[in-house]
Tab-separated table of N, CA and C in Angstrom:
chain	number	residue	atom	x	y	z
A	845	MET	N	0.568	-1.152	0.285
A	845	MET	CA	-0.130	-0.035	-0.241
A	845	MET	C	1.243	1.024	0.152
A	846	ARG	N	0.410	2.260	-0.676
A	846	ARG	CA	1.006	3.389	-0.451
A	846	ARG	C	0.658	4.479	-0.068
A	847	THR	N	1.688	5.488	0.545
A	847	THR	CA	0.974	6.457	1.176
A	847	THR	C	1.665	7.456	0.701
A	848	THR	N	0.479	8.615	1.146
A	848	THR	CA	0.447	10.288	0.112
A	848	THR	C	1.148	11.132	0.793
A	849	PRO	N	2.329	11.743	1.164
A	849	PRO	CA	2.696	12.265	2.169
A	849	PRO	C	2.258	13.429	2.182
A	850	ILE	N	1.241	14.617	3.667
A	850	ILE	CA	0.936	15.134	3.852
A	850	ILE	C	1.476	16.716	4.272
A	851	ALA	N	0.943	17.806	3.479
A	851	ALA	CA	1.799	18.416	3.799
A	851	ALA	C	1.677	19.315	5.096
A	852	VAL	N	2.574	20.184	5.266
A	852	VAL	CA	2.089	20.374	7.021
A	852	VAL	C	2.229	21.795	6.614
A	853	PRO	N	1.483	22.981	6.948
A	853	PRO	CA	2.185	24.344	6.502
A	853	PRO	C	3.144	24.329	7.913
A	854	ALA	N	4.378	25.116	7.215
A	854	ALA	CA	5.427	26.110	8.187
A	854	ALA	C	5.167	26.483	9.479
A	855	ALA	N	3.301	27.358	9.512
A	855	ALA	CA	3.004	27.696	10.902
A	855	ALA	C	2.909	26.895	12.277
A	856	LEU	N	2.052	25.648	11.454
A	856	LEU	CA	1.197	24.686	12.110
A	856	LEU	C	2.587	23.957	12.306
A	857	ALA	N	3.360	23.393	11.545
A	857	ALA	CA	4.453	22.304	12.183
A	857	ALA	C	5.075	23.293	13.251
A	858	ALA	N	5.531	24.808	13.491
A	858	ALA	CA	6.628	25.274	14.248
A	858	ALA	C	5.100	25.330	16.059
A	859	LEU	N	3.890	25.309	15.693
A	859	LEU	CA	2.939	25.540	16.772
A	859	LEU	C	3.276	24.533	17.461
A	860	LEU	N	3.229	22.774	16.758
A	860	LEU	CA	3.134	21.613	17.245
A	860	LEU	C	4.874	21.184	17.646
A	861	LEU	N	5.415	21.548	17.314
A	861	LEU	CA	6.771	21.900	18.197
A	861	LEU	C	6.827	22.911	19.330
A	862	LEU	N	5.773	24.319	19.635
A	862	LEU	CA	6.252	25.117	20.636
A	862	LEU	C	5.369	24.026	21.541
A	863	THR	N	4.248	23.101	21.169
A	863	THR	CA	3.264	22.595	22.106
A	863	THR	C	4.099	21.757	22.724
A	864	ALA	N	4.903	20.505	22.216
A	864	ALA	CA	5.505	19.886	22.470
A	864	ALA	C	6.498	20.251	23.691
A	865	CYS	N	6.922	21.532	23.510
A	865	CYS	CA	8.310	21.636	24.852
A	865	CYS	C	7.606	22.536	25.848
A	866	ALA	N	6.247	22.622	25.367
A	866	ALA	CA	5.761	24.114	27.029
A	866	ALA	C	5.527	23.446	28.101
A	867	GLY	N	5.563	21.669	27.821
A	867	GLY	CA	5.231	21.116	29.006
A	867	GLY	C	6.889	20.826	29.516
A	868	ALA	N	7.932	21.085	28.947
A	868	ALA	CA	9.866	20.949	29.647
A	868	ALA	C	10.314	21.615	30.108
A	869	GLY	N	11.385	21.045	30.788
A	869	GLY	CA	11.570	22.639	31.365
A	869	GLY	C	11.314	23.250	32.847
A	870	GLY	N	11.581	22.727	33.506
A	870	GLY	CA	11.384	23.049	35.243
A	870	GLY	C	9.681	23.000	35.697
A	871	ASP	N	8.843	22.362	34.783
A	871	ASP	CA	7.378	22.420	35.481
A	871	ASP	C	7.149	20.936	35.553
A	872	GLU	N	7.140	20.429	36.785
A	872	GLU	CA	6.890	19.705	37.667
A	872	GLU	C	5.770	18.845	37.152
A	873	ASP	N	4.600	20.404	37.854
A	873	ASP	CA	3.029	20.204	37.591
A	873	ASP	C	2.454	19.928	36.154
A	874	GLY	N	3.230	20.173	35.220
A	874	GLY	CA	2.526	20.255	33.660
A	874	GLY	C	1.620	20.992	33.875
A	875	ASP	N	1.393	22.647	34.586
A	875	ASP	CA	0.490	23.398	35.116
A	875	ASP	C	1.061	24.483	34.011
A	876	GLY	N	2.100	24.659	33.649
A	876	GLY	CA	2.799	26.019	32.746
A	876	GLY	C	3.430	26.812	33.650
A	877	LYS	N	3.989	26.547	34.516
A	877	LYS	CA	3.849	28.037	35.494
A	877	LYS	C	4.893	26.771	36.285
A	878	ARG	N	6.697	28.128	36.414
A	878	ARG	CA	7.533	27.934	36.590
A	878	ARG	C	7.855	27.404	38.155
A	879	GLU	N	8.390	26.278	38.190
A	879	GLU	CA	9.158	26.076	40.158
A	879	GLU	C	9.639	27.940	40.381
A	880	SER	N	9.214	28.213	41.694
A	880	SER	CA	10.088	29.830	42.423
A	880	SER	C	11.034	29.076	43.171
A	881	THR	N	11.864	29.401	43.529
A	881	THR	CA	12.776	29.195	44.254
A	881	THR	C	12.011	29.407	46.048
A	882	ALA	N	12.526	29.053	47.063
A	882	ALA	CA	12.218	29.277	48.865
A	882	ALA	C	12.535	30.795	49.078
A	883	CYS	N	11.159	30.999	49.360
A	883	CYS	CA	11.242	32.309	49.807
A	883	CYS	C	12.757	32.095	51.231
A	884	SER	N	13.374	33.836	51.284
A	884	SER	CA	14.165	34.415	51.555
A	884	SER	C	14.136	35.716	52.921
A	885	VAL	N	15.440	35.151	53.831
A	885	VAL	CA	15.155	36.390	54.375
A	885	VAL	C	15.931	37.742	53.924
A	886	ASP	N	16.943	37.597	52.915
A	886	ASP	CA	17.666	38.260	52.426
A	886	ASP	C	16.414	39.209	51.300
A	887	THR	N	15.335	38.667	50.764
A	887	THR	CA	14.617	39.178	50.018
A	887	THR	C	12.672	39.629	50.321
A	888	VAL	N	12.661	38.715	52.019
A	888	VAL	CA	11.485	38.985	51.927
A	888	VAL	C	11.127	40.378	53.170
A	889	SER	N	10.675	40.805	53.139
A	889	SER	CA	10.629	41.708	54.282
A	889	SER	C	9.642	41.091	55.676
A	890	VAL	N	10.317	41.347	56.590
A	890	VAL	CA	9.224	41.003	58.048
A	890	VAL	C	8.964	42.195	58.756
A	891	GLU	N	7.461	42.184	59.103
A	891	GLU	CA	7.206	43.122	60.085
A	891	GLU	C	5.935	41.909	61.114
A	892	VAL	N	6.863	42.898	62.475
A	892	VAL	CA	6.332	42.026	63.274
A	892	VAL	C	5.589	42.973	64.991
A	893	GLY	N	3.938	42.333	64.383
A	893	GLY	CA	2.830	43.342	65.238
A	893	GLY	C	2.112	43.599	64.425
A	894	PRO	N	1.249	44.390	65.046
A	894	PRO	CA	0.699	45.370	66.140
A	894	PRO	C	0.290	43.704	66.541
A	895	ALA	N	1.013	43.317	68.086
A	895	ALA	CA	-0.013	42.432	68.668
A	895	ALA	C	-1.337	42.925	69.536
A	896	SER	N	-1.848	41.556	69.650
A	896	SER	CA	-2.946	41.585	70.711
A	896	SER	C	-2.691	41.394	72.131
A	897	VAL	N	-1.853	41.825	72.776
A	897	VAL	CA	-0.855	41.574	73.872
A	897	VAL	C	-1.738	40.865	75.357
A	898	ALA	N	-1.331	39.856	75.776
A	898	ALA	CA	-1.985	39.263	77.013
A	898	ALA	C	-1.672	40.399	77.773
A	899	PRO	N	-2.978	40.519	78.797
A	899	PRO	CA	-2.690	41.660	79.403
A	899	PRO	C	-1.796	41.142	81.527
A	900	ALA	N	-2.680	39.664	81.290
A	900	ALA	CA	-2.522	39.504	82.483
A	900	ALA	C	-1.952	37.915	82.811
A	901	ALA	N	-1.470	37.116	83.580
A	901	ALA	CA	-1.311	35.703	83.593
A	901	ALA	C	-2.042	34.838	83.001
A	902	GLY	N	-2.425	34.181	82.617
A	902	GLY	CA	-3.590	33.083	82.143
A	902	GLY	C	-4.213	33.689	80.997
A	903	ASP	N	-4.364	34.987	80.151
A	903	ASP	CA	-4.662	35.685	78.779
A	903	ASP	C	-3.982	35.079	78.149
A	904	THR	N	-4.547	35.091	76.369
A	904	THR	CA	-4.049	34.450	75.592
A	904	THR	C	-3.750	36.592	74.735
A	905	GLY	N	-2.443	35.858	73.853
A	905	GLY	CA	-1.932	36.704	73.356
A	905	GLY	C	-2.308	36.376	71.864
A	906	GLU	N	-1.869	37.111	70.921
A	906	GLU	CA	-1.545	36.770	69.344
A	906	GLU	C	-0.376	38.357	68.547
A	907	VAL	N	0.131	37.856	68.314
A	907	VAL	CA	1.416	38.859	67.860
A	907	VAL	C	1.665	38.319	65.822
A	908	PRO	N	1.243	39.074	65.755
A	908	PRO	CA	1.299	38.556	64.162
A	908	PRO	C	2.860	38.797	63.085
A	909	VAL	N	2.754	38.527	62.077
A	909	VAL	CA	4.181	38.150	61.985
A	909	VAL	C	3.930	38.498	59.717
A	910	VAL	N	4.197	39.424	59.507
A	910	VAL	CA	3.855	39.426	58.061
A	910	VAL	C	4.834	39.862	57.548
A	911	LEU	N	4.944	39.098	56.072
A	911	LEU	CA	6.830	38.547	55.483
A	911	LEU	C	5.935	39.620	53.407
A	912	THR	N	6.654	40.113	53.200
A	912	THR	CA	6.378	40.615	51.950
A	912	THR	C	6.890	40.459	51.161
A	913	ASN	N	7.267	39.625	49.679
A	913	ASN	CA	8.723	39.070	48.925
A	913	ASN	C	8.770	40.483	48.108
A	914	GLN	N	10.233	40.639	48.253
A	914	GLN	CA	10.251	41.786	47.389
A	914	GLN	C	11.630	41.880	46.051
A	915	SER	N	11.613	40.183	46.347
A	915	SER	CA	12.365	40.300	44.719
A	915	SER	C	11.532	39.268	43.722
A	916	ALA	N	11.807	38.022	42.867
A	916	ALA	CA	11.577	37.467	42.226
A	916	ALA	C	10.545	36.481	42.761
A	917	ALA	N	9.677	35.787	42.318
A	917	ALA	CA	8.262	35.161	43.193
A	917	ALA	C	9.277	33.983	44.185
A	918	CYS	N	8.767	33.843	44.517
A	918	CYS	CA	9.540	32.751	45.915
A	918	CYS	C	8.505	31.844	46.492
A	919	THR	N	8.442	30.796	47.863
A	919	THR	CA	7.506	29.824	47.670
A	919	THR	C	7.586	29.933	49.560
A	920	LEU	N	7.009	29.882	50.082
A	920	LEU	CA	6.567	29.479	51.745
A	920	LEU	C	5.671	28.020	51.891
A	921	ASP	N	6.572	26.986	51.769
A	921	ASP	CA	5.986	25.281	52.276
A	921	ASP	C	6.330	25.231	53.127
A	922	GLY	N	5.105	25.312	53.961
A	922	GLY	CA	5.563	24.623	55.583
A	922	GLY	C	5.452	25.203	56.500
A	923	PHE	N	5.996	25.054	57.523
A	923	PHE	CA	5.210	25.894	58.819
A	923	PHE	C	6.207	26.604	58.754
A	924	PRO	N	6.049	28.112	59.455
A	924	PRO	CA	7.033	28.749	59.796
A	924	PRO	C	7.988	28.659	60.714
A	925	LYS	N	8.986	28.819	60.986
A	925	LYS	CA	9.916	28.645	62.353
A	925	LYS	C	9.890	29.736	62.954
A	926	ALA	N	9.455	29.948	64.218
A	926	ALA	CA	9.450	30.976	65.118
A	926	ALA	C	10.213	30.567	66.639
A	927	ALA	N	11.262	31.155	67.149
A	927	ALA	CA	11.521	30.307	68.637
A	927	ALA	C	11.442	31.909	68.891
A	928	LEU	N	11.188	32.149	70.800
A	928	LEU	CA	11.773	32.759	71.732
A	928	LEU	C	13.438	33.014	71.731
A	929	VAL	N	13.489	32.935	72.205
A	929	VAL	CA	15.170	33.765	72.811
A	929	VAL	C	15.506	34.359	73.982
A	930	GLY	N	15.626	33.731	74.720
A	930	GLY	CA	15.970	34.040	76.426
A	930	GLY	C	17.172	35.121	76.378
A	931	ILE	N	17.172	35.333	77.874
A	931	ILE	CA	17.861	36.873	78.240
A	931	ILE	C	19.704	36.267	77.753
A	932	SER	N	20.223	34.923	77.896
A	932	SER	CA	21.425	34.347	77.373
A	932	SER	C	21.592	34.147	76.231
A	933	ASP	N	21.166	34.110	75.437
A	933	ASP	CA	20.994	33.486	73.894
A	933	ASP	C	20.389	32.144	73.264
A	934	SER	N	21.263	31.205	74.638
A	934	SER	CA	21.362	30.009	74.570
A	934	SER	C	20.065	29.255	74.971
A	935	ALA	N	19.322	30.157	75.637
A	935	ALA	CA	17.367	29.193	76.301
A	935	ALA	C	16.518	29.826	75.120
A	936	THR	N	16.535	29.184	74.426
A	936	THR	CA	15.632	28.714	72.902
A	936	THR	C	13.862	28.084	73.654
A	937	LEU	N	13.233	29.172	72.705
A	937	LEU	CA	11.903	28.130	73.003
A	937	LEU	C	11.159	28.181	71.045
A	938	ASN	N	10.954	26.913	70.756
A	938	ASN	CA	10.717	26.788	69.774
A	938	ASN	C	9.069	26.844	69.709
A	939	ALA	N	8.526	27.610	68.843
A	939	ALA	CA	7.427	27.373	68.907
A	939	ALA	C	6.368	26.538	67.668
A	940	PRO	N	5.700	25.890	68.295
A	940	PRO	CA	5.743	24.561	67.673
A	940	PRO	C	3.930	24.867	66.906
A	941	PRO	N	3.331	23.806	65.140
A	941	PRO	CA	3.016	24.914	64.766
A	941	PRO	C	1.266	24.426	65.837
A	942	ALA	N	0.057	24.927	65.585
A	942	ALA	CA	-0.745	24.753	66.922
A	942	ALA	C	-1.296	23.958	66.182
A	943	GLU	N	-2.184	22.999	66.902
A	943	GLU	CA	-3.194	22.149	66.962
A	943	GLU	C	-4.243	21.999	66.159
A	944	GLY	N	-4.195	21.237	65.236
A	944	GLY	CA	-5.279	21.026	63.584
A	944	GLY	C	-5.024	22.609	62.995
A	945	ALA	N	-3.593	22.892	63.265
A	945	ALA	CA	-3.231	23.584	61.670
A	945	ALA	C	-2.876	22.850	60.684
A	946	LYS	N	-2.711	23.411	58.925
A	946	LYS	CA	-2.710	22.752	58.812
A	946	LYS	C	-1.339	23.487	57.242
A	947	ALA	N	-0.521	23.113	57.712
A	947	ALA	CA	0.455	24.138	56.578
A	947	ALA	C	0.085	23.513	55.103
A	948	GLN	N	0.171	25.102	53.953
A	948	GLN	CA	-0.526	25.308	53.086
A	948	GLN	C	1.345	25.721	52.264
A	949	LYS	N	1.382	25.353	50.612
A	949	LYS	CA	2.529	26.598	49.871
A	949	LYS	C	1.341	26.945	49.110
A	950	LEU	N	2.432	27.836	49.496
A	950	LEU	CA	2.204	29.654	49.053
A	950	LEU	C	3.729	30.409	48.270
A	951	THR	N	2.929	30.612	46.918
A	951	THR	CA	3.781	31.370	46.185
A	951	THR	C	3.690	32.406	45.962
A	952	LEU	N	4.432	33.832	46.251
A	952	LEU	CA	4.699	35.059	46.425
A	952	LEU	C	5.239	35.777	44.926
A	953	ALA	N	4.449	36.818	44.727
A	953	ALA	CA	4.863	37.460	43.481
A	953	ALA	C	5.347	38.427	44.019
A	954	LYS	N	6.867	39.191	43.273
A	954	LYS	CA	7.182	40.949	43.837
A	954	LYS	C	5.951	41.064	44.375
A	955	GLY	N	6.191	42.069	45.740
A	955	GLY	CA	5.225	42.780	46.303
A	955	GLY	C	4.164	41.763	47.201
A	956	GLU	N	3.911	40.852	47.164
A	956	GLU	CA	3.033	39.708	47.677
A	956	GLU	C	3.147	39.577	49.139
A	957	SER	N	1.829	39.506	49.978
A	957	SER	CA	2.560	39.443	51.247
A	957	SER	C	1.737	37.861	51.557
A	958	ALA	N	2.271	37.979	52.699
A	958	ALA	CA	1.781	36.315	53.404
A	958	ALA	C	1.706	36.351	55.147
A	959	SER	N	1.222	36.204	55.874
A	959	SER	CA	0.876	36.528	57.581
A	959	SER	C	1.092	34.684	58.139
A	960	PHE	N	1.301	35.017	59.304
A	960	PHE	CA	1.413	33.756	60.722
A	960	PHE	C	0.795	34.659	61.383
A	961	THR	N	0.651	34.023	63.081
A	961	THR	CA	0.378	33.977	64.159
A	961	THR	C	0.699	33.040	64.918
A	962	LEU	N	1.828	34.255	66.044
A	962	LEU	CA	1.875	33.587	67.036
A	962	LEU	C	0.903	33.543	68.588
A	963	THR	N	0.212	32.675	68.959
A	963	THR	CA	-0.668	33.029	70.254
A	963	THR	C	0.226	31.758	70.628
A	964	TYR	N	-0.027	32.896	72.726
A	964	TYR	CA	1.099	32.527	73.613
A	964	TYR	C	-0.152	32.809	74.450
A	965	GLU	N	0.249	32.219	75.846
A	965	GLU	CA	-0.181	32.557	76.954
A	965	GLU	C	0.500	33.367	78.005
A	966	ARG	N	0.309	33.859	78.768
A	966	ARG	CA	1.120	35.033	79.814
A	966	ARG	C	0.619	34.017	80.639
A	967	GLY	N	2.727	33.752	81.116
A	967	GLY	CA	2.622	33.199	82.203
A	967	GLY	C	3.366	34.655	83.665
A	968	THR	N	3.694	33.742	84.379
A	968	THR	CA	4.666	34.504	85.739
A	968	THR	C	5.609	33.194	86.447
A	969	PRO	N	6.552	33.808	86.868
A	969	PRO	CA	7.737	33.532	87.241
A	969	PRO	C	7.694	32.211	88.095
A	970	ARG	N	6.441	32.374	88.542
A	970	ARG	CA	5.844	31.057	90.017
A	970	ARG	C	5.730	29.884	88.814
A	971	ASP	N	5.112	30.515	87.886
A	971	ASP	CA	4.451	29.173	87.449
A	971	ASP	C	5.500	27.948	85.930
A	972	GLY	N	7.038	28.805	86.277
A	972	GLY	CA	7.751	28.643	85.622
A	972	GLY	C	7.659	29.138	83.903
A	973	ALA	N	7.282	30.380	84.038
A	973	ALA	CA	6.969	30.646	82.131
A	973	ALA	C	8.310	31.085	81.845
A	974	PHE	N	8.575	31.104	80.437
A	974	PHE	CA	9.566	31.706	79.733
A	974	PHE	C	9.731	33.181	79.445
A	975	ASN	N	11.004	33.178	80.293
A	975	ASN	CA	10.890	35.068	79.707
A	975	ASN	C	12.264	35.347	78.878
A	976	ALA	N	11.143	35.907	77.599
A	976	ALA	CA	11.811	35.606	76.241
A	976	ALA	C	12.439	37.044	76.224
A	977	GLU	N	13.623	37.021	75.381
A	977	GLU	CA	13.872	38.799	74.807
A	977	GLU	C	13.499	38.832	73.715
A	978	LYS	N	13.808	38.501	72.910
A	978	LYS	CA	13.524	38.692	71.617
A	978	LYS	C	12.854	36.939	70.746
A	979	LEU	N	12.411	37.623	69.552
A	979	LEU	CA	11.502	36.525	68.953
A	979	LEU	C	12.177	36.709	67.852
A	980	ARG	N	13.164	34.751	67.182
A	980	ARG	CA	13.793	34.799	65.636
A	980	ARG	C	12.563	34.395	64.684
A	981	VAL	N	12.812	34.384	63.654
A	981	VAL	CA	11.928	34.091	62.791
A	981	VAL	C	12.750	33.147	61.886
A	982	GLU	N	12.659	32.299	61.320
A	982	GLU	CA	13.272	31.759	60.179
A	982	GLU	C	12.192	31.274	58.948
A	983	LEU	N	12.424	30.966	57.610
A	983	LEU	CA	12.117	31.148	56.145
A	983	LEU	C	12.393	29.130	56.678
A	984	PRO	N	10.640	28.326	56.180
A	984	PRO	CA	11.132	26.783	55.668
A	984	PRO	C	11.994	26.995	54.021
A	985	GLY	N	12.930	26.102	54.049
A	985	GLY	CA	14.121	26.039	53.095
A	985	GLY	C	14.096	27.046	52.903
A	986	ASP	N	15.074	28.148	53.518
A	986	ASP	CA	15.593	29.244	53.376
A	986	ASP	C	17.364	28.844	53.869
A	987	THR	N	18.095	29.317	52.912
A	987	THR	CA	19.503	28.437	52.635
A	987	THR	C	20.511	30.052	52.282
A	988	SER	N	19.887	30.858	52.450
A	988	SER	CA	20.602	32.347	52.942
A	988	SER	C	21.571	32.105	53.245
A	989	SER	N	23.062	33.130	53.841
A	989	SER	CA	23.900	33.260	54.939
A	989	SER	C	23.141	33.961	55.420
A	990	SER	N	22.166	34.659	56.164
A	990	SER	CA	21.690	34.791	56.956
A	990	SER	C	19.627	35.080	57.290
A	991	VAL	N	19.736	33.757	57.674
A	991	VAL	CA	19.020	32.304	57.788
A	991	VAL	C	17.608	33.155	58.969
A	992	ILE	N	17.974	33.866	59.774
A	992	ILE	CA	17.473	34.362	61.088
A	992	ILE	C	17.190	35.944	60.897
A	993	ARG	N	15.528	36.147	61.480
A	993	ARG	CA	15.481	37.984	61.844
A	993	ARG	C	15.416	37.722	63.175
A	994	ALA	N	15.586	38.008	63.596
A	994	ALA	CA	15.248	38.807	65.501
A	994	ALA	C	14.897	39.684	65.164
A	995	PHE	N	13.043	39.974	66.185
A	995	PHE	CA	12.830	41.475	66.927
A	995	PHE	C	11.996	41.053	68.011
A	996	PRO	N	12.433	42.442	69.014
A	996	PRO	CA	12.488	42.432	70.467
A	996	PRO	C	10.757	41.877	70.413
A	997	TRP	N	10.969	40.871	71.590
A	997	TRP	CA	9.576	40.535	72.835
A	997	TRP	C	8.894	41.452	73.684
A	998	THR	N	8.253	42.437	73.720
A	998	THR	CA	8.047	42.650	74.560
A	998	THR	C	6.196	42.013	75.027
A	999	TYR	N	5.755	40.959	75.162
A	999	TYR	CA	4.621	40.593	75.154
A	999	TYR	C	4.625	40.266	76.679
A	1000	GLY	N	5.786	39.847	77.736
A	1000	GLY	CA	5.438	39.317	78.962
A	1000	GLY	C	5.511	37.891	78.157
A	1001	PRO	N	6.556	37.507	79.685
A	1001	PRO	CA	6.604	35.637	79.796
A	1001	PRO	C	5.686	34.556	79.159
A	1002	VAL	N	6.229	33.583	78.857
A	1002	VAL	CA	5.429	32.891	78.425
A	1002	VAL	C	4.472	31.544	79.003
A	1003	ALA	N	3.668	31.338	79.337
A	1003	ALA	CA	3.250	29.749	80.666
A	1003	ALA	C	3.312	29.116	80.401
A	1004	SER	N	4.093	28.248	81.526
A	1004	SER	CA	4.736	26.689	81.515
A	1004	SER	C	3.225	26.116	81.144
A	1005	ALA	N	3.858	24.873	80.220
A	1005	ALA	CA	2.419	24.022	79.846
A	1005	ALA	C	2.897	22.675	80.935
A	1006	GLY	N	4.014	22.979	81.705
A	1006	GLY	CA	4.347	21.476	82.213
A	1006	GLY	C	5.011	20.572	81.375
A	1007	GLN	N	6.066	19.937	81.629
A	1007	GLN	CA	6.626	18.988	81.229
A	1007	GLN	C	7.755	19.371	79.943
A	1008	GLY	N	8.249	20.884	80.513
A	1008	GLY	CA	9.384	21.486	79.525
A	1008	GLY	C	8.604	21.998	78.132
A	1009	SER	N	7.865	22.424	78.712
A	1009	SER	CA	7.229	22.781	77.145
A	1009	SER	C	6.046	23.860	77.167
A	1010	HIS	N	5.608	25.380	76.482
A	1010	HIS	CA	5.144	26.355	76.919
A	1010	HIS	C	4.015	26.464	76.401
A	1011	LYS	N	3.196	27.654	76.696
A	1011	LYS	CA	1.704	27.369	75.875
A	1011	LYS	C	1.961	28.772	74.960
A	1012	ILE	N	2.356	28.147	73.916
A	1012	ILE	CA	2.680	29.022	72.526
A	1012	ILE	C	2.509	27.902	71.217
A	1013	SER	N	1.963	28.747	70.128
A	1013	SER	CA	2.372	28.272	68.896
A	1013	SER	C	2.132	28.906	67.900
A	1014	VAL	N	2.250	28.354	66.680
A	1014	VAL	CA	2.525	29.147	65.277
A	1014	VAL	C	1.046	28.553	64.377
A	1015	GLY	N	0.864	29.572	63.642
A	1015	GLY	CA	-0.068	28.972	62.853
A	1015	GLY	C	0.403	28.732	61.400
A	1016	ALA	N	0.217	28.731	60.344
A	1016	ALA	CA	-0.014	28.349	59.136
A	1016	ALA	C	-0.086	29.570	58.345
A	1017	TYR	N	0.857	30.040	57.193
A	1017	TYR	CA	1.182	30.710	56.045
A	1017	TYR	C	-0.240	31.031	55.713
A	1018	GLN	N	-0.801	31.659	55.711
A	1018	GLN	CA	-2.546	32.993	55.120
A	1018	GLN	C	-1.461	33.764	54.372
A	1019	GLN	N	-2.394	33.818	52.781
A	1019	GLN	CA	-2.296	34.845	52.006
A	1019	GLN	C	-2.802	36.205	52.507
A	1020	ALA	N	-2.561	37.166	52.435
A	1020	ALA	CA	-2.511	38.660	53.135
A	1020	ALA	C	-2.668	39.395	52.200
A	1021	GLY	N	-3.821	40.412	52.091
A	1021	GLY	CA	-4.352	41.760	51.414
A	1021	GLY	C	-5.373	40.927	50.103
A	1022	ASP	N	-4.771	41.604	48.611
A	1022	ASP	CA	-6.497	41.650	47.975
A	1022	ASP	C	-6.287	39.664	47.897
């Protein structure tokens, strides 16, 4: 049996070639979007507060942290890393994820923001409260040279939860703004 070659116009051939290549090259999901790198404290501005301060022992306070991307698109994947640092810098209290919180992956274009909230219960020295001087913020996946940002902690001591833990937790990242 003999076949007759089909003439394909040059424009159609070029379109087919471009379509075949569109799914290749760094797009794991095949959705045409480029994978962005992890957000870095070198390229993201960080603002802490204003807080809803716990006024007395036993009260709950919330400290919002807002991250705004100042560079190329980047990704926040996982939970924020937040820790309180004591007077000696050797005493550190890591904030675990809030009970029931689910981490989500957010991609921030230049100028876009995300936020997370630290929730704590104010304590007293008698209950084994942790006296913090600084809040340390790190971003998941950040491998830059200055991985940590520190901010003054002026919200009072964090109550003990017993067995070496304290009443503090960190929420998941949330898209901020419009």
